[in-house]
Tab-separated table of C-alpha atoms in Angstrom:
chain	number	residue	atom	x	y	z
Y	1	MET	CA	123.316	31.365	-72.006
Y	2	LEU	CA	120.539	32.616	-69.716
Y	3	GLN	CA	121.623	36.219	-70.083
Y	4	GLU	CA	121.353	35.853	-73.852
Y	5	LEU	CA	117.849	34.385	-73.508
Y	6	GLY	CA	116.922	37.303	-71.296
Y	7	LYS	CA	118.242	39.913	-73.733
Y	8	LYS	CA	116.388	38.331	-76.652
Y	9	ALA	CA	113.168	38.084	-74.641
Y	10	LYS	CA	113.364	41.711	-73.551
Y	11	LEU	CA	113.918	42.904	-77.125
Y	12	ALA	CA	111.018	40.759	-78.329
Y	13	SER	CA	108.769	42.175	-75.605
Y	14	TYR	CA	109.261	45.720	-76.917
Y	15	GLU	CA	107.925	44.684	-80.324
Y	16	LEU	CA	105.094	42.584	-78.888
Y	17	ALA	CA	103.884	45.478	-76.743
Y	18	THR	CA	102.983	47.554	-79.799
Y	19	LEU	CA	101.266	44.864	-81.892
Y	20	THR	CA	97.666	45.224	-82.966
Y	21	THR	CA	95.075	42.690	-81.858
Y	22	ALA	CA	94.863	41.428	-85.451
Y	23	GLN	CA	98.606	40.737	-85.546
Y	24	LYS	CA	98.478	38.827	-82.267
Y	25	ASN	CA	95.443	36.807	-83.312
Y	26	ASN	CA	97.129	35.922	-86.599
Y	27	ALA	CA	100.141	34.608	-84.679
Y	28	LEU	CA	97.877	32.475	-82.503
Y	29	GLU	CA	96.120	31.015	-85.549
Y	30	CYS	CA	99.536	30.205	-87.020
Y	31	ILE	CA	100.408	28.354	-83.793
Y	32	ALA	CA	97.140	26.392	-83.907
Y	33	CYS	CA	97.773	25.393	-87.516
Y	34	GLU	CA	101.380	24.370	-86.846
Y	35	LEU	CA	100.271	22.239	-83.891
Y	36	GLU	CA	97.796	20.477	-86.167
Y	37	ASN	CA	100.391	20.001	-88.903
Y	38	ASN	CA	102.963	18.571	-86.479
Y	39	GLN	CA	100.648	16.416	-84.377
Y	40	ALA	CA	102.404	13.131	-85.150
Y	41	GLU	CA	105.862	14.483	-84.282
Y	42	ILE	CA	104.559	16.027	-81.060
Y	43	LEU	CA	102.997	12.759	-79.893
Y	44	ILE	CA	106.169	10.815	-80.747
Y	45	ALA	CA	108.257	13.259	-78.670
Y	46	ASN	CA	105.776	12.989	-75.814
Y	47	SER	CA	105.941	9.198	-75.928
Y	48	LYS	CA	109.712	9.440	-75.342
Y	49	ASP	CA	109.027	11.461	-72.172
Y	50	ILE	CA	106.389	8.944	-71.069
Y	51	ASP	CA	108.762	5.999	-71.578
Y	52	ALA	CA	111.543	7.725	-69.640
Y	53	ALA	CA	109.139	8.660	-66.847
Y	54	LYS	CA	107.962	5.066	-66.462
Y	55	GLN	CA	111.559	3.875	-66.235
Y	56	ASN	CA	112.123	6.418	-63.451
Y	57	ASP	CA	109.049	5.230	-61.511
Y	58	ILE	CA	107.202	8.525	-61.843
Y	59	THR	CA	103.869	8.551	-59.978
Y	60	ASP	CA	100.603	7.935	-61.815
Y	61	ALA	CA	99.562	11.518	-61.105
Y	62	LEU	CA	102.634	12.939	-62.823
Y	63	LEU	CA	102.276	10.489	-65.707
Y	64	ASP	CA	98.739	11.706	-66.250
Y	65	ARG	CA	99.897	15.324	-66.297
Y	66	LEU	CA	102.690	14.473	-68.687
Y	67	LEU	CA	100.637	12.498	-71.194
Y	68	LEU	CA	99.536	14.011	-74.504
Y	69	THR	CA	96.977	12.223	-76.654
Y	70	GLU	CA	95.244	13.175	-79.880
Y	71	ALA	CA	92.215	14.248	-77.865
Y	72	ARG	CA	94.251	16.315	-75.405
Y	73	LEU	CA	96.217	17.940	-78.200
Y	74	ALA	CA	92.980	18.774	-79.990
Y	75	ALA	CA	91.685	20.372	-76.790
Y	76	ILE	CA	94.895	22.399	-76.445
Y	77	ILE	CA	94.545	23.634	-80.034
Y	78	ALA	CA	90.909	24.525	-79.345
Y	79	ASP	CA	92.048	26.538	-76.322
Y	80	VAL	CA	94.491	28.489	-78.503
Y	81	ARG	CA	91.650	29.374	-80.859
Y	82	GLY	CA	89.532	30.185	-77.845
Y	83	VAL	CA	92.096	32.791	-76.802
Y	84	ILE	CA	91.825	34.351	-80.280
Y	85	ALA	CA	88.123	34.920	-79.662
Y	86	LEU	CA	88.698	36.674	-76.317
Y	87	PRO	CA	88.837	40.467	-76.001
Y	88	ASP	CA	92.351	41.952	-76.007
Y	89	PRO	CA	92.885	43.764	-72.695
Y	90	VAL	CA	95.959	45.670	-73.904
Y	91	GLY	CA	95.211	49.322	-74.600
Y	92	ALA	CA	91.921	49.376	-72.708
Y	93	GLU	CA	91.519	52.578	-70.689
Y	94	SER	CA	89.661	53.080	-67.424
Y	95	GLU	CA	89.108	55.607	-64.638
Y	96	GLY	CA	89.206	58.491	-67.075
Y	97	LYS	CA	88.768	61.912	-65.476
Y	98	VAL	CA	89.616	65.569	-66.002
Y	99	LEU	CA	91.150	67.447	-63.082
Y	100	GLU	CA	90.225	71.041	-62.232
Y	101	ASN	CA	93.444	72.239	-63.849
Y	102	GLY	CA	92.443	70.619	-67.138
Y	103	LEU	CA	94.793	67.600	-66.925
Y	104	ARG	CA	93.132	64.522	-68.455
Y	105	LEU	CA	94.014	61.261	-66.665
Y	106	SER	CA	93.302	57.606	-67.379
Y	107	LYS	CA	94.744	54.154	-66.758
Y	108	ARG	CA	95.832	52.168	-69.813
Y	109	ARG	CA	96.378	48.404	-69.792
Y	110	ILE	CA	99.870	47.338	-70.916
Y	111	PRO	CA	101.826	44.039	-70.975
Y	112	LEU	CA	103.923	42.952	-67.993
Y	113	GLY	CA	106.966	42.526	-70.265
Y	114	VAL	CA	108.870	39.237	-69.863
Y	115	MET	CA	107.531	36.346	-67.790
Y	116	GLY	CA	109.631	33.512	-66.409
Y	117	VAL	CA	107.423	30.448	-65.894
Y	118	ILE	CA	108.758	27.396	-64.050
Y	119	TYR	CA	106.616	24.269	-64.143
Y	120	GLU	CA	106.771	20.513	-63.951
Y	121	ALA	CA	105.365	17.632	-66.011
Y	122	ARG	CA	102.724	19.555	-67.962
Y	123	PRO	CA	103.423	20.021	-71.679
Y	124	ASN	CA	99.988	21.623	-72.131
Y	125	VAL	CA	101.204	24.513	-69.978
Y	126	THR	CA	103.786	25.318	-72.652
Y	127	ILE	CA	101.033	26.088	-75.153
Y	128	ASP	CA	98.783	27.810	-72.617
Y	129	ILE	CA	101.556	30.191	-71.616
Y	130	ALA	CA	102.542	30.913	-75.192
Y	131	ALA	CA	98.967	31.707	-76.219
Y	132	LEU	CA	98.192	33.949	-73.271
Y	133	SER	CA	101.583	35.654	-73.380
Y	134	LEU	CA	101.274	36.543	-77.048
Y	135	LYS	CA	97.676	37.724	-76.747
Y	136	THR	CA	98.767	40.135	-74.009
Y	137	GLY	CA	101.958	41.244	-75.753
Y	138	ASN	CA	104.316	39.509	-73.311
Y	139	ALA	CA	107.444	37.493	-74.011
Y	140	ALA	CA	108.070	34.339	-71.987
Y	141	ILE	CA	111.026	32.228	-70.886
Y	142	LEU	CA	109.850	28.712	-70.029
Y	143	ARG	CA	111.533	26.216	-67.752
Y	144	GLY	CA	109.675	22.906	-67.749
Y	145	GLY	CA	110.659	19.862	-65.738
Y	146	LYS	CA	113.176	17.318	-66.967
Y	147	GLU	CA	110.276	14.904	-67.452
Y	148	THR	CA	108.935	17.014	-70.337
Y	149	VAL	CA	112.162	17.829	-72.165
Y	150	HIS	CA	111.288	16.168	-75.487
Y	151	SER	CA	107.713	17.458	-75.461
Y	152	ASN	CA	108.701	21.011	-74.618
Y	153	LEU	CA	111.480	21.187	-77.178
Y	154	ILE	CA	109.224	20.253	-80.067
Y	155	LEU	CA	106.340	22.413	-78.820
Y	156	VAL	CA	108.530	25.505	-78.561
Y	157	ASN	CA	110.063	24.696	-81.931
Y	158	VAL	CA	106.551	24.576	-83.423
Y	159	ILE	CA	105.638	27.852	-81.718
Y	160	GLN	CA	108.756	29.582	-83.010
Y	161	LYS	CA	108.088	28.378	-86.566
Y	162	ALA	CA	104.581	29.796	-86.307
Y	163	LEU	CA	105.907	33.120	-85.009
Y	164	GLU	CA	108.259	33.397	-87.964
Y	165	LYS	CA	105.369	32.699	-90.342
Y	166	ALA	CA	103.452	35.476	-88.606
Y	167	GLN	CA	106.518	37.764	-89.033
Y	168	LEU	CA	106.999	38.125	-85.285
Y	169	PRO	CA	110.226	37.581	-83.313
Y	170	LYS	CA	110.666	33.879	-82.591
Y	171	ASP	CA	112.408	34.799	-79.337
Y	172	SER	CA	109.027	35.864	-77.963
Y	173	ILE	CA	108.738	32.322	-76.553
Y	174	GLN	CA	111.931	30.565	-75.432
Y	175	VAL	CA	112.665	27.470	-73.398
Y	176	ILE	CA	115.457	26.514	-71.010
Y	177	ALA	CA	116.069	22.937	-72.103
Y	178	ASP	CA	119.009	22.161	-69.799
Y	179	PRO	CA	117.685	20.277	-66.709
Y	180	ASN	CA	120.421	21.725	-64.465
Y	181	ARG	CA	118.602	23.081	-61.400
Y	182	ASP	CA	121.189	25.835	-60.967
Y	183	LEU	CA	119.649	27.481	-64.013
Y	184	VAL	CA	116.388	27.945	-62.103
Y	185	THR	CA	118.196	29.888	-59.398
Y	186	ALA	CA	119.975	31.928	-62.062
Y	187	LEU	CA	116.648	32.716	-63.760
Y	188	LEU	CA	115.304	34.004	-60.445
Y	189	LYS	CA	118.093	36.625	-60.388
Y	190	MET	CA	117.535	37.996	-63.893
Y	191	ASP	CA	115.604	41.078	-62.812
Y	192	LYS	CA	117.301	43.105	-65.555
Y	193	TYR	CA	115.322	41.184	-68.176
Y	194	VAL	CA	112.462	39.313	-66.469
Y	195	ASP	CA	109.484	41.152	-64.960
Y	196	MET	CA	107.497	38.342	-63.316
Y	197	ILE	CA	108.216	34.797	-62.083
Y	198	ILE	CA	105.355	32.286	-62.040
Y	199	PRO	CA	106.188	28.891	-60.471
Y	200	ARG	CA	103.751	26.027	-61.034
Y	201	GLY	CA	104.698	23.128	-58.805
Y	202	GLY	CA	104.935	21.884	-55.262
Y	203	PRO	CA	105.734	23.739	-52.041
Y	204	GLY	CA	109.489	23.227	-52.496
Y	205	LEU	CA	109.496	25.123	-55.792
Y	206	HIS	CA	107.329	27.881	-54.368
Y	207	ARG	CA	109.604	28.255	-51.346
Y	208	LEU	CA	112.710	28.363	-53.543
Y	209	CYS	CA	111.243	31.112	-55.708
Y	210	GLN	CA	110.021	33.174	-52.770
Y	211	GLU	CA	113.377	32.929	-50.989
Y	212	GLN	CA	115.744	33.312	-53.948
Y	213	SER	CA	113.995	35.541	-56.476
Y	214	THR	CA	114.891	39.200	-56.986
Y	215	ILE	CA	111.863	39.370	-59.316
Y	216	PRO	CA	108.205	39.581	-58.183
Y	217	VAL	CA	106.744	36.057	-57.784
Y	218	ILE	CA	103.167	34.874	-58.191
Y	219	THR	CA	102.745	31.455	-56.586
Y	220	GLY	CA	100.071	29.037	-57.727
Y	221	GLY	CA	99.288	25.542	-58.885
Y	222	MET	CA	99.135	23.802	-55.501
Y	223	GLY	CA	95.781	23.118	-53.915
Y	224	ILE	CA	94.525	21.369	-50.799
Y	225	CYS	CA	90.837	21.618	-51.655
Y	226	HIS	CA	87.908	21.004	-49.312
Y	227	ALA	CA	84.172	20.360	-49.486
Y	228	PHE	CA	81.967	20.796	-46.401
Y	229	VAL	CA	78.750	18.761	-46.486
Y	230	ASP	CA	76.236	20.650	-44.351
Y	231	ALA	CA	73.363	18.918	-42.545
Y	232	SER	CA	70.917	20.472	-45.018
Y	233	ALA	CA	72.765	19.322	-48.155
Y	234	ASN	CA	70.905	17.489	-50.899
Y	235	VAL	CA	72.475	14.055	-50.515
Y	236	GLU	CA	72.373	12.976	-54.160
Y	237	ASP	CA	73.777	16.303	-55.349
Y	238	ALA	CA	76.508	16.193	-52.696
Y	239	LEU	CA	77.555	12.664	-53.655
Y	240	ALA	CA	77.705	13.586	-57.353
Y	241	ILE	CA	79.689	16.768	-56.679
Y	242	ILE	CA	82.227	15.015	-54.451
Y	243	GLU	CA	82.647	12.183	-56.962
Y	244	ASN	CA	83.260	14.673	-59.766
Y	245	ALA	CA	85.652	16.807	-57.719
Y	246	LYS	CA	87.704	13.767	-56.674
Y	247	VAL	CA	87.530	11.408	-59.657
Y	248	GLN	CA	87.123	13.452	-62.853
Y	249	ARG	CA	90.853	14.237	-62.899
Y	250	PRO	CA	92.512	13.439	-59.560
Y	251	SER	CA	95.943	14.706	-60.646
Y	252	ALA	CA	94.701	18.285	-61.060
Y	253	CYS	CA	95.375	20.988	-58.477
Y	254	ASN	CA	91.635	21.711	-58.145
Y	255	ALA	CA	90.742	18.085	-57.363
Y	256	LEU	CA	89.179	17.479	-53.966
Y	257	ASP	CA	91.466	16.436	-51.094
Y	258	THR	CA	89.282	16.598	-47.963
Y	259	VAL	CA	85.579	16.175	-47.240
Y	260	LEU	CA	84.216	17.620	-44.009
Y	261	VAL	CA	80.807	16.222	-42.971
Y	262	HIS	CA	78.344	17.686	-40.474
Y	263	LYS	CA	77.969	15.387	-37.445
Y	264	GLY	CA	74.180	15.340	-37.867
Y	265	ILE	CA	74.368	13.380	-41.119
Y	266	ALA	CA	77.773	11.671	-40.882
Y	267	GLY	CA	76.325	8.278	-39.868
Y	268	SER	CA	74.125	8.075	-42.955
Y	269	PHE	CA	76.118	10.105	-45.481
Y	270	LEU	CA	79.606	8.649	-45.099
Y	271	PRO	CA	78.640	5.023	-45.895
Y	272	LEU	CA	76.846	6.278	-49.015
Y	273	LEU	CA	79.946	8.254	-49.980
Y	274	ALA	CA	82.209	5.243	-49.444
Y	275	GLU	CA	79.920	3.075	-51.579
Y	276	ARG	CA	79.830	5.728	-54.317
Y	277	LEU	CA	83.605	6.134	-54.416
Y	278	GLU	CA	84.400	2.423	-54.089
Y	279	HIS	CA	83.524	1.973	-57.776
Y	280	ASN	CA	86.387	4.359	-58.582
Y	281	ALA	CA	88.824	2.677	-56.149
Y	282	VAL	CA	89.079	5.807	-53.994
Y	283	GLU	CA	90.815	5.275	-50.648
Y	284	LEU	CA	89.313	7.101	-47.676
Y	285	ARG	CA	91.583	8.397	-44.899
Y	286	ALA	CA	89.199	8.935	-41.991
Y	287	GLU	CA	89.748	10.659	-38.642
Y	288	PRO	CA	88.342	8.783	-35.595
Y	289	LYS	CA	84.724	10.022	-35.732
Y	290	ALA	CA	84.531	9.448	-39.468
Y	291	HIS	CA	86.151	6.034	-39.060
Y	292	ILE	CA	83.429	5.012	-36.609
Y	293	ALA	CA	80.752	6.112	-39.086
Y	294	LEU	CA	82.486	3.960	-41.696
Y	295	SER	CA	82.977	0.915	-39.447
Y	296	ASN	CA	80.591	-1.246	-41.470
Y	297	VAL	CA	82.095	-0.281	-44.830
Y	298	ASN	CA	84.477	-2.430	-46.899
Y	299	ALA	CA	87.674	-2.071	-44.851
Y	300	LYS	CA	90.103	-2.304	-47.756
Y	301	ASN	CA	89.149	1.180	-48.950
Y	302	VAL	CA	88.962	2.828	-45.516
Y	303	HIS	CA	92.043	3.687	-43.475
Y	304	VAL	CA	92.632	5.639	-40.292
Y	305	ALA	CA	93.936	9.126	-41.044
Y	306	THR	CA	97.433	9.967	-39.825
Y	307	ALA	CA	98.380	13.347	-38.375
Y	308	ASP	CA	99.485	14.776	-41.724
Y	309	CYS	CA	96.631	13.474	-43.890
Y	310	PHE	CA	94.780	16.780	-43.877
Y	311	ASP	CA	97.827	18.684	-45.096
Y	312	GLN	CA	98.157	16.569	-48.247
Y	313	GLU	CA	97.487	17.526	-51.832
Y	314	TRP	CA	96.810	13.932	-52.818
Y	315	LEU	CA	96.889	14.198	-56.637
Y	316	ALA	CA	95.579	10.628	-56.548
Y	317	LEU	CA	92.459	8.616	-55.735
Y	318	ILE	CA	92.744	9.291	-51.999
Y	319	LEU	CA	90.365	11.422	-49.960
Y	320	GLY	CA	90.600	12.683	-46.392
Y	321	VAL	CA	87.338	12.512	-44.426
Y	322	LYS	CA	86.483	14.279	-41.178
Y	323	VAL	CA	83.348	14.826	-39.093
Y	324	VAL	CA	82.795	18.380	-37.814
Y	325	ASP	CA	80.222	19.882	-35.454
Y	326	ASP	CA	79.001	22.658	-37.747
Y	327	VAL	CA	79.951	25.201	-40.409
Y	328	GLU	CA	82.134	27.083	-37.913
Y	329	GLU	CA	84.333	24.058	-37.229
Y	330	ALA	CA	84.541	23.436	-40.969
Y	331	ILE	CA	85.742	27.016	-41.509
Y	332	VAL	CA	88.366	26.659	-38.757
Y	333	HIS	CA	89.642	23.406	-40.263
Y	334	ILE	CA	89.923	24.976	-43.716
Y	335	ARG	CA	91.790	27.993	-42.315
Y	336	GLU	CA	94.301	25.661	-40.663
Y	337	HIS	CA	94.864	23.297	-43.600
Y	338	SER	CA	93.868	25.064	-46.828
Y	339	THR	CA	96.305	26.444	-49.402
Y	340	GLU	CA	93.576	28.973	-50.314
Y	341	HIS	CA	92.995	27.410	-53.722
Y	342	SER	CA	89.401	26.105	-54.008
Y	343	ASP	CA	86.915	25.213	-51.273
Y	344	ALA	CA	83.197	24.397	-51.387
Y	345	ILE	CA	80.110	24.147	-49.189
Y	346	LEU	CA	77.291	21.781	-50.116
Y	347	THR	CA	74.146	23.082	-48.448
Y	348	ASP	CA	70.540	24.179	-48.840
Y	349	ASN	CA	70.901	26.612	-45.929
Y	350	LEU	CA	71.331	30.184	-47.191
Y	351	THR	CA	72.682	31.429	-43.840
Y	352	ASN	CA	75.426	28.778	-43.761
Y	353	ALA	CA	76.240	29.318	-47.428
Y	354	THR	CA	76.641	33.047	-46.850
Y	355	ARG	CA	78.747	32.498	-43.737
Y	356	PHE	CA	81.029	30.096	-45.636
Y	357	LEU	CA	81.419	32.457	-48.609
Y	358	ASN	CA	82.299	35.351	-46.331
Y	359	ALA	CA	84.654	33.486	-43.995
Y	360	VAL	CA	86.639	31.207	-46.348
Y	361	ASN	CA	89.288	33.327	-48.049
Y	362	SER	CA	90.355	31.048	-50.893
Y	363	ALA	CA	90.923	32.098	-54.485
Y	364	ALA	CA	87.689	30.331	-55.474
Y	365	VAL	CA	84.830	29.529	-53.079
Y	366	TYR	CA	81.862	27.439	-54.251
Y	367	VAL	CA	78.304	26.747	-53.148
Y	368	ASN	CA	76.898	23.446	-54.410
Y	369	ALA	CA	79.450	23.048	-57.200
Y	370	SER	CA	82.587	21.038	-57.873
Y	371	THR	CA	86.008	22.544	-57.176
Y	372	ARG	CA	87.086	21.234	-60.599
Y	373	PHE	CA	85.718	24.432	-62.149
Y	374	THR	CA	88.711	26.489	-60.972
Y	375	ASP	CA	90.267	26.685	-64.396
Y	376	GLY	CA	90.855	29.447	-66.908
Y	377	SER	CA	88.928	27.692	-69.661
Y	378	GLN	CA	86.000	26.812	-67.381
Y	379	PHE	CA	85.843	30.399	-66.112
Y	380	GLY	CA	85.662	31.705	-69.676
Y	381	LEU	CA	89.162	33.180	-69.558
Y	382	GLY	CA	90.586	30.950	-72.276
Y	383	ALA	CA	93.649	29.087	-71.071
Y	384	GLU	CA	95.529	30.030	-67.898
Y	385	VAL	CA	99.140	30.577	-66.915
Y	386	ALA	CA	98.513	29.461	-63.340
Y	387	VAL	CA	95.948	29.482	-60.549
Y	388	SER	CA	97.256	32.096	-58.157
Y	389	THR	CA	96.730	31.323	-54.473
Y	390	GLN	CA	98.211	34.573	-53.200
Y	391	LYS	CA	96.589	37.972	-52.787
Y	392	LEU	CA	98.813	40.227	-54.959
Y	393	HIS	CA	98.551	40.983	-57.876
Y	394	ALA	CA	96.158	38.267	-59.067
Y	395	ARG	CA	94.038	35.489	-57.537
Y	396	GLY	CA	92.545	32.399	-59.085
Y	397	PRO	CA	92.977	31.438	-62.752
Y	398	MET	CA	95.362	33.900	-64.367
Y	399	GLY	CA	93.971	34.758	-67.773
Y	400	LEU	CA	94.575	37.709	-70.046
Y	401	GLU	CA	93.879	40.632	-67.754
Y	402	GLU	CA	96.042	39.142	-64.998
Y	403	LEU	CA	99.004	39.185	-67.396
Y	404	THR	CA	98.802	42.945	-67.798
Y	405	THR	CA	99.527	45.939	-65.640
Y	406	TYR	CA	98.723	49.588	-66.337
Y	407	LYS	CA	100.296	52.969	-66.768
Y	408	TRP	CA	98.807	56.384	-66.118
Y	409	ILE	CA	98.158	58.456	-69.212
Y	410	ALA	CA	98.213	62.210	-68.522
Y	411	ILE	CA	97.360	64.719	-71.270
Y	412	GLY	CA	97.623	68.442	-70.801
Y	413	ASP	CA	97.742	71.653	-72.814
Y	414	GLY	CA	100.894	73.423	-71.741
Y	415	LEU	CA	100.160	72.640	-68.087
Y	416	ILE	CA	102.729	73.314	-65.371
Y	417	ARG	CA	102.447	72.653	-61.669
Y	418	PRO	CA	102.173	75.855	-59.645
């Protein structure tokens, strides 16, 4: 079965690679319209996944990722139309030059080909991938988690109907519906048909793909995100930023996991932070110095941090808290515990801000801003396929350009090499 999916995807990718921007945008508008026309059926299918997930005691974080509502579906449709409005990177040429022998050279942007994307309880990812893949002329084989089987089946069915209306191959976007995990391993070996593997999930999935895949892998979607509150930070701004980064959507990979506080302000700042977050029922996991600073705070929301607390992507209303001597200790802590996703410094000291920006090597590094901005839509890229936390070939939110590669174009006039 998988080999047949691969063959169909590869054939579709050849046609997609030569489409005009107008043809691709028309297909995306067809998808947006079909999503609108099938909203009721999509939400019914999603409710089946939600009911099954609750029966299987799925965590609140995963339930939140899994849930589709009218508002979320409307936002997904808006993102599809947002991708239509973005420039098409395919065909763009750069680094044009003419050599002394008269050979004209340039780099031309082209699609990757076929992407295999493995992800968990996120039906919105199905649409994001489809939109970005089609805009960049790529085909995609999707493997969502068993929690999203009903949602993904109807979403891909809607996408394929839209593709047929746009007179494009419906096999451009395909889904592996069978939950058998052996199929994931088999997908990782399909280098004859698949050009890139993108896993979006926990460390176990990333490790499996890196160890088993014969196809290039871009890992992303897991974040242990930090904010360092410097002694010079504006307290009200820092409290608001931390609250937003932790509470606005705690199940997201760019949600805050650890707050590091300069020792000079820990005694005054941490009680204010605890009071601010208590209204949102956020649990604080504090190392010894931070726990002392919080000794007079409501004990039910403050717990002593265990050894592994600072290596946790919480995906919940839990926040690690630690007191550090200065920006240098904060940088060392982040180097030891970060997944190089998103990290921030809250400061009014330009020297410390510059030091932090230069020394912290995460995909996104912030000064006085919430880590929740690490997102393709927020960065003006439209939707995203993943947030890459590695260094090759893309970092951060993977939008349109990150789903392309290039080829050299060489034009001569009867030239031969001497």
